GROMACS .gro file of C-alpha atoms in nm:
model
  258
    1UNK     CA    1  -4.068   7.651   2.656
    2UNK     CA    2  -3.927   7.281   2.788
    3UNK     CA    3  -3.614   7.190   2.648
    4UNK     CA    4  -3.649   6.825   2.522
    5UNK     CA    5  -3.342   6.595   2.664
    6UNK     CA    6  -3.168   6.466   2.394
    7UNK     CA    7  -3.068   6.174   2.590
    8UNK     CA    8  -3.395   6.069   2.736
    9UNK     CA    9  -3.393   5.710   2.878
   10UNK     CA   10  -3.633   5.563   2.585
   11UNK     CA   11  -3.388   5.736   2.322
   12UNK     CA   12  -3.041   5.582   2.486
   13UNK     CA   13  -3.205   5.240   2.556
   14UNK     CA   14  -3.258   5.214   2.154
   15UNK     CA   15  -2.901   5.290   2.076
   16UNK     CA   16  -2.789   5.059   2.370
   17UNK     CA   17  -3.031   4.792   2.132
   18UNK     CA   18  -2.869   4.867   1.848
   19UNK     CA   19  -2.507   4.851   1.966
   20UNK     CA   20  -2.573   4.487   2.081
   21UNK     CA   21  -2.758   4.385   1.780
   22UNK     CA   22  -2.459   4.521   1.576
   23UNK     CA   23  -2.214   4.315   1.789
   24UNK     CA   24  -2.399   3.974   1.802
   25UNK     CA   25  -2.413   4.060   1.405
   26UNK     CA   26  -2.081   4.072   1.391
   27UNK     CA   27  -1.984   3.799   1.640
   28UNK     CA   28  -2.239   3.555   1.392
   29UNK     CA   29  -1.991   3.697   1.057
   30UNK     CA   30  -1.679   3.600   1.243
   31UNK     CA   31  -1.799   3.288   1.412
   32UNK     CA   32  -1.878   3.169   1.074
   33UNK     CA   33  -1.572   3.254   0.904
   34UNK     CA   34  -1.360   3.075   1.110
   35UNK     CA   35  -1.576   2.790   1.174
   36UNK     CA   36  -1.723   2.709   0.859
   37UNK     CA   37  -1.430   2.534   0.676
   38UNK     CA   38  -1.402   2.300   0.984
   39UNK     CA   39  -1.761   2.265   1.016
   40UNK     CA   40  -1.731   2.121   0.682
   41UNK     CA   41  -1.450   1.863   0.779
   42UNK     CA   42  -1.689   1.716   1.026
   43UNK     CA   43  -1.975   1.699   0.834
   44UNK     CA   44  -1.732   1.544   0.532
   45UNK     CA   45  -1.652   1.297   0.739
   46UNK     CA   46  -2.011   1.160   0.743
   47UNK     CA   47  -1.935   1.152   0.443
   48UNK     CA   48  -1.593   0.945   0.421
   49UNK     CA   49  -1.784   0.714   0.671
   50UNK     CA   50  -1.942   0.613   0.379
   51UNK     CA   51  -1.635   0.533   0.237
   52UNK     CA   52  -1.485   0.119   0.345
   53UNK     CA   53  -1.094   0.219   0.302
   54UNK     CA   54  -0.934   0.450   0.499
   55UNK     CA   55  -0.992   0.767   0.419
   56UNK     CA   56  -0.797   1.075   0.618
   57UNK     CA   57  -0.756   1.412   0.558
   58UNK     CA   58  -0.435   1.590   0.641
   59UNK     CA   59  -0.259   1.904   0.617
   60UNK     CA   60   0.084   1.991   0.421
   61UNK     CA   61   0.268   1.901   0.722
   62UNK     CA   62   0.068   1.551   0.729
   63UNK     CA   63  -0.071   1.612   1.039
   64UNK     CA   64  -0.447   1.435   1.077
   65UNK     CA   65  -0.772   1.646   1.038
   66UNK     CA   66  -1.019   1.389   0.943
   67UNK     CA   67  -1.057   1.036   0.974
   68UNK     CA   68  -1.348   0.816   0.828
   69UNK     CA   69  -1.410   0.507   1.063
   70UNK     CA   70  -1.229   0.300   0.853
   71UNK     CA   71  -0.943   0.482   0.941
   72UNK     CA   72  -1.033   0.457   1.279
   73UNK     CA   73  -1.058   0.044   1.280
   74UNK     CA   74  -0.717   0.042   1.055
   75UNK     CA   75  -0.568   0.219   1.313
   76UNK     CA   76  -0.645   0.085   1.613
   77UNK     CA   77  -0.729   0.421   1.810
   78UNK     CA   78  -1.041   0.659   1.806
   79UNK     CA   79  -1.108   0.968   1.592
   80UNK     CA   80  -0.990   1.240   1.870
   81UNK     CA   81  -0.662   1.028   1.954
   82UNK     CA   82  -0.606   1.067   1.554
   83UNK     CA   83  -0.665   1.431   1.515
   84UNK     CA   84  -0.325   1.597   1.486
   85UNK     CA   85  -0.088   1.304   1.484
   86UNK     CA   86   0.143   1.240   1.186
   87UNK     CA   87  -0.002   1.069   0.984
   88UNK     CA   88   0.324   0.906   0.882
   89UNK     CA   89   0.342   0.765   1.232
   90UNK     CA   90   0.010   0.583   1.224
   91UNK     CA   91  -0.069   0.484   0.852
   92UNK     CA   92   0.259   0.410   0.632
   93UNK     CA   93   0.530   0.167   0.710
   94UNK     CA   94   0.744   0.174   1.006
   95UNK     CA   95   1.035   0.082   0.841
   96UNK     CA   96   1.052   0.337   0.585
   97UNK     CA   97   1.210   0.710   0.729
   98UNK     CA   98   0.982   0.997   0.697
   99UNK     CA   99   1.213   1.164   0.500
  100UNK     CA  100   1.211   0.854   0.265
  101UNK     CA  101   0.863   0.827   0.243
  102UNK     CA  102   0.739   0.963  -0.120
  103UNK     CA  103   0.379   0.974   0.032
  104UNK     CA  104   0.519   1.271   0.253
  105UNK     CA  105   0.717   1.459  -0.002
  106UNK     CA  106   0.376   1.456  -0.211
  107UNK     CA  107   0.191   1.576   0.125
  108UNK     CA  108   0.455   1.816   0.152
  109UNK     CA  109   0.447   1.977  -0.205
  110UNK     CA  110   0.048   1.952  -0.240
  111UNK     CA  111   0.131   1.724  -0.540
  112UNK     CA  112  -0.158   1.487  -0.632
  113UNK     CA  113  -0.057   1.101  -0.584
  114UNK     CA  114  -0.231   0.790  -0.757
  115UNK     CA  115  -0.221   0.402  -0.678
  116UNK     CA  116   0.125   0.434  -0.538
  117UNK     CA  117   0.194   0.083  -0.344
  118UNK     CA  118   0.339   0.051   0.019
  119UNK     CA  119   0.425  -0.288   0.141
  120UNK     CA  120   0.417  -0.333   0.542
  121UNK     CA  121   0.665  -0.621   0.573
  122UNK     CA  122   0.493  -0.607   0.987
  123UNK     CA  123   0.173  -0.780   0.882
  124UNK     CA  124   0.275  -0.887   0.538
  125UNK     CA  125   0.007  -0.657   0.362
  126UNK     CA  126   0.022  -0.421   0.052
  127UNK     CA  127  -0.188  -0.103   0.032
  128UNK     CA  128  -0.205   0.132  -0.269
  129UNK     CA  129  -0.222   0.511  -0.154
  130UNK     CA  130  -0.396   0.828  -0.317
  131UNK     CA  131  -0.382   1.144  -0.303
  132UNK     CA  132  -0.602   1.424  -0.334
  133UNK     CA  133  -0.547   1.789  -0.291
  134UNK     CA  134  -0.822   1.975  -0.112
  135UNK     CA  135  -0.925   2.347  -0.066
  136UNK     CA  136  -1.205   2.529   0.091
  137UNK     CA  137  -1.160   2.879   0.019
  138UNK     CA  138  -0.802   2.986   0.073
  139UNK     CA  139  -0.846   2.925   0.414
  140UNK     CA  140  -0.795   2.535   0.517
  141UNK     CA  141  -0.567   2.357   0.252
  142UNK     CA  142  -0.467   1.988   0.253
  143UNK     CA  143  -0.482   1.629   0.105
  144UNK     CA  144  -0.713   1.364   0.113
  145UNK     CA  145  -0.537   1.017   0.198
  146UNK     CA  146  -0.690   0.717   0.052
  147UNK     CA  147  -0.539   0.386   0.187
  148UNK     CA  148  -0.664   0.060  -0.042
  149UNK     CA  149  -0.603  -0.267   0.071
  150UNK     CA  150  -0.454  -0.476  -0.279
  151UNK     CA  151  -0.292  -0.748  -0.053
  152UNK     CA  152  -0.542  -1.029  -0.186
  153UNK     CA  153  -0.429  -0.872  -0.519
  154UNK     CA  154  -0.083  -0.883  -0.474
  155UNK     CA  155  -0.090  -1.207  -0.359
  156UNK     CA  156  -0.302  -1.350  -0.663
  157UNK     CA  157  -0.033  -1.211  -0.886
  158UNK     CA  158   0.288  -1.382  -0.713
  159UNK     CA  159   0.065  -1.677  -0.725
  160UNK     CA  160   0.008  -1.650  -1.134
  161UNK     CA  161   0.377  -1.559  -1.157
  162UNK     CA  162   0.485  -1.848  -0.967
  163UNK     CA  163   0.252  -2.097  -1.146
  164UNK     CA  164   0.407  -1.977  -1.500
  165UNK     CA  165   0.756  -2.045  -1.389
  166UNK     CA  166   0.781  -2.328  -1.149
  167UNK     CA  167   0.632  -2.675  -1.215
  168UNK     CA  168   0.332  -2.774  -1.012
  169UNK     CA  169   0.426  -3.116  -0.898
  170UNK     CA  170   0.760  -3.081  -0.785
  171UNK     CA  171   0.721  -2.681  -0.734
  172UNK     CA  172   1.109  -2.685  -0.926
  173UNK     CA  173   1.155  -2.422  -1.197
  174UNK     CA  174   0.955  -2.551  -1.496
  175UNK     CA  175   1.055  -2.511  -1.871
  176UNK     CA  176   0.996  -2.176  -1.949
  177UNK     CA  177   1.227  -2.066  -1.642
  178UNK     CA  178   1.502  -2.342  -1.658
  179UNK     CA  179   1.587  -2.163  -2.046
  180UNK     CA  180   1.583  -1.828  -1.900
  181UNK     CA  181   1.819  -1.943  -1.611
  182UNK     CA  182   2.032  -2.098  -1.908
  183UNK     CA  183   2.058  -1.759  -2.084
  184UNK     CA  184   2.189  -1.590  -1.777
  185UNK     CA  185   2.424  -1.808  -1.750
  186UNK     CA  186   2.565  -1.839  -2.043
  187UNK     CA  187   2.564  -1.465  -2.068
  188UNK     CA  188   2.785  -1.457  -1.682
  189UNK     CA  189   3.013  -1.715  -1.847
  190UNK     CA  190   3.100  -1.481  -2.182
  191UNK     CA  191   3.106  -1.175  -1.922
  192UNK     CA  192   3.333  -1.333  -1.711
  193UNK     CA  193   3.518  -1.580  -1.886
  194UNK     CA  194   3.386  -1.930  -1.714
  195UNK     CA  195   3.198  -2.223  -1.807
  196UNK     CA  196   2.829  -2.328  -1.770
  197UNK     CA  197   2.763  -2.708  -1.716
  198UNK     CA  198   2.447  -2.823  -1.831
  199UNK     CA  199   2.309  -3.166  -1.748
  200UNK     CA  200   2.014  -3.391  -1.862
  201UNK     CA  201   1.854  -3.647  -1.667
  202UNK     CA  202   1.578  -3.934  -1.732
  203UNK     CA  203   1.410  -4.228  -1.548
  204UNK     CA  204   1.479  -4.516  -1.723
  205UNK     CA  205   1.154  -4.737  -1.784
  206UNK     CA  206   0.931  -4.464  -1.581
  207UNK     CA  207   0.671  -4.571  -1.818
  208UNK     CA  208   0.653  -4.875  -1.694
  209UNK     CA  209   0.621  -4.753  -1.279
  210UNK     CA  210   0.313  -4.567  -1.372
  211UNK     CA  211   0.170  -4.884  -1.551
  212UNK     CA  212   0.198  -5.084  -1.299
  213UNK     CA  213   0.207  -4.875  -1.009
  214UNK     CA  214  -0.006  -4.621  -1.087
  215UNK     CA  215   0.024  -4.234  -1.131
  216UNK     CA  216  -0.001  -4.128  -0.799
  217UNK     CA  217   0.305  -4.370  -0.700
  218UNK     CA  218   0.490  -4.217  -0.999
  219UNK     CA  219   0.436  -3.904  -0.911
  220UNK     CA  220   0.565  -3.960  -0.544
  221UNK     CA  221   0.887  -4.068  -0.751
  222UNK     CA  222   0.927  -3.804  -0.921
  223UNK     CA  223   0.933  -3.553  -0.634
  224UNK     CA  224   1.171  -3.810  -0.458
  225UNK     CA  225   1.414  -3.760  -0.737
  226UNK     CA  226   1.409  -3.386  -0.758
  227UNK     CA  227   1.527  -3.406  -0.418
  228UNK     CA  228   1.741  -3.622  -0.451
  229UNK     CA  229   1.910  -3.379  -0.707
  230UNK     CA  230   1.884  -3.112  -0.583
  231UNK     CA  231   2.085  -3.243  -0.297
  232UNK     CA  232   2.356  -3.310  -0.478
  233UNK     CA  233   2.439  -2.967  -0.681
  234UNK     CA  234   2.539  -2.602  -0.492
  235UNK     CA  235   2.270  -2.356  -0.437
  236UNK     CA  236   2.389  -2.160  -0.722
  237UNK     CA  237   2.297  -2.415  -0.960
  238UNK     CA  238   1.954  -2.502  -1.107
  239UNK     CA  239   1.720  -2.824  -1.140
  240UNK     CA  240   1.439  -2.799  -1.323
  241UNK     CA  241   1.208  -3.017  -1.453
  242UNK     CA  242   1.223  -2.993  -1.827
  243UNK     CA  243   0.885  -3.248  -1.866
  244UNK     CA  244   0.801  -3.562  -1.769
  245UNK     CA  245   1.067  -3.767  -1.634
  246UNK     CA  246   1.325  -3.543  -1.762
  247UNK     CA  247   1.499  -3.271  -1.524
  248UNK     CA  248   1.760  -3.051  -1.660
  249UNK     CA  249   2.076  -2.940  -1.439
  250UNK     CA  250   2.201  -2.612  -1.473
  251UNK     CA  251   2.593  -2.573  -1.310
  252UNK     CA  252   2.738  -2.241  -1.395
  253UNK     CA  253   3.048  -2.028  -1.290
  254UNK     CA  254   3.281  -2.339  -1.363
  255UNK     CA  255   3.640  -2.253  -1.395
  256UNK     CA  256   3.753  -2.563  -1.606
  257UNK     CA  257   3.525  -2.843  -1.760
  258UNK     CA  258   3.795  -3.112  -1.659
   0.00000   0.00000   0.00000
């Protein structure tokens, strides 16, 4: 009888096989547990490439995760000098205080955020921010920023606003705000017990300058006036142009009328 060696060589090389086929097994299982939700980030951000505004995702302390390469040209620096700054630092104003900034309480508190509008008095621009919470499994939280240039909008709109209120040829407050201006003021003079002055003046024979003259030459007069008046009152008061040759004077806080 030959007593058969339980660990033979062929018999201890297969469980030496198995023990390293059950670690790389496992090593596979961690390594893509861990690097999954991140491998996801980077291919998102092919992704947000797509996207033209700048487009970041950050965690609820704000710092960066992902840029698109919009964010990248906003910015001024590349993707890896992004990753992990604050995002406070690079993309909102400087002026405003972290601690002021309602973007970052939002980042802070996961709470979504829609078209909520940041002026940069640096560069004169306006940008409208979103926010977007975003998950992958329990295991990487965060928001998706959203930066939207609306300066050309924001712009357009002042431009409408002013063109309703002030008067195109001598760019003085027009009709509609010369009343308005009256109301206030009579409403400060009954609040504070003054007076409000108010004060038309004409061109006499005005008719007759663009007769003979022509429009263009009357129109040159006109502006001259409204400088002229406006030289002569305080820079509390108000000339407007009422409509054609007429301007109307508004003079209030007055003690006395005498």
């Amino acid at each position: 009888y030959k007593r058969q060696d339980v660990y033979s060589l062929p018999i201890l090389i297969g469980h030496i096989l198995k023990l390293v086929s059950y670690w790389m097994i496992f090593l596979a299982v961690v390594r893509t547990s861990l690097s999954e939700p991140y491998q996801i980030l980077t291919r998102a951000s092919s992704t947000y490439d797509a996207v033209p505004d700048p487009t970041i995702v950050v965690d609820n302390q704000g710092r960066i995760m992902q840029v698109n390469k919009a964010a990248e040209h906003a910015a001024g620096l590349s993707r890896r000098e992004l990753l992990e700054r604050d995002c406070h630092e690079v993309f909102h104003p400087y002026a405003t205080d972290k601690s002021d900034c309602a973007v970052c309480r939002s980042i802070g508190t996961g709470a979504p955020l829609k078209n909520l509008e940041l002026y940069y008095p640096d560069n004169d621009e306006y940008q409208e921010v979103t926010l977007t919470p975003f998950e992958y499994q329990s295991q990487i939280k965060g928001m998706v920023h959203v930066l939207h240039n609306i300066t050309e909008k924001k712009h357009a709109e002042a431009e409408l606003v002013h063109n309703a209120n002030y008067d195109p040829l001598t760019d003085f407050p027009n009709r509609t705000l010369a009343i308005d201006r009256l109301e206030q003021a009579v409403n400060q003079a009954r609040r504070l017990g003054t007076h409000t002055a108010v004060l038309f003046v004409d061109l006499d024979n005005f008719k007759d300058i663009n007769d003979t003259l022509g429009h263009k030459f009357g129109d040159r007069v006109l502006i001259r006036m409204a400088r002229g008046l406006e030289s002569c009152v305080r820079k509390s008061d108000t000339v407007a142009r009422w409509g054609g040759d007429e301007f109307l004077i508004i003079v209030p806080g007055l003690a006395c009328l005498t």
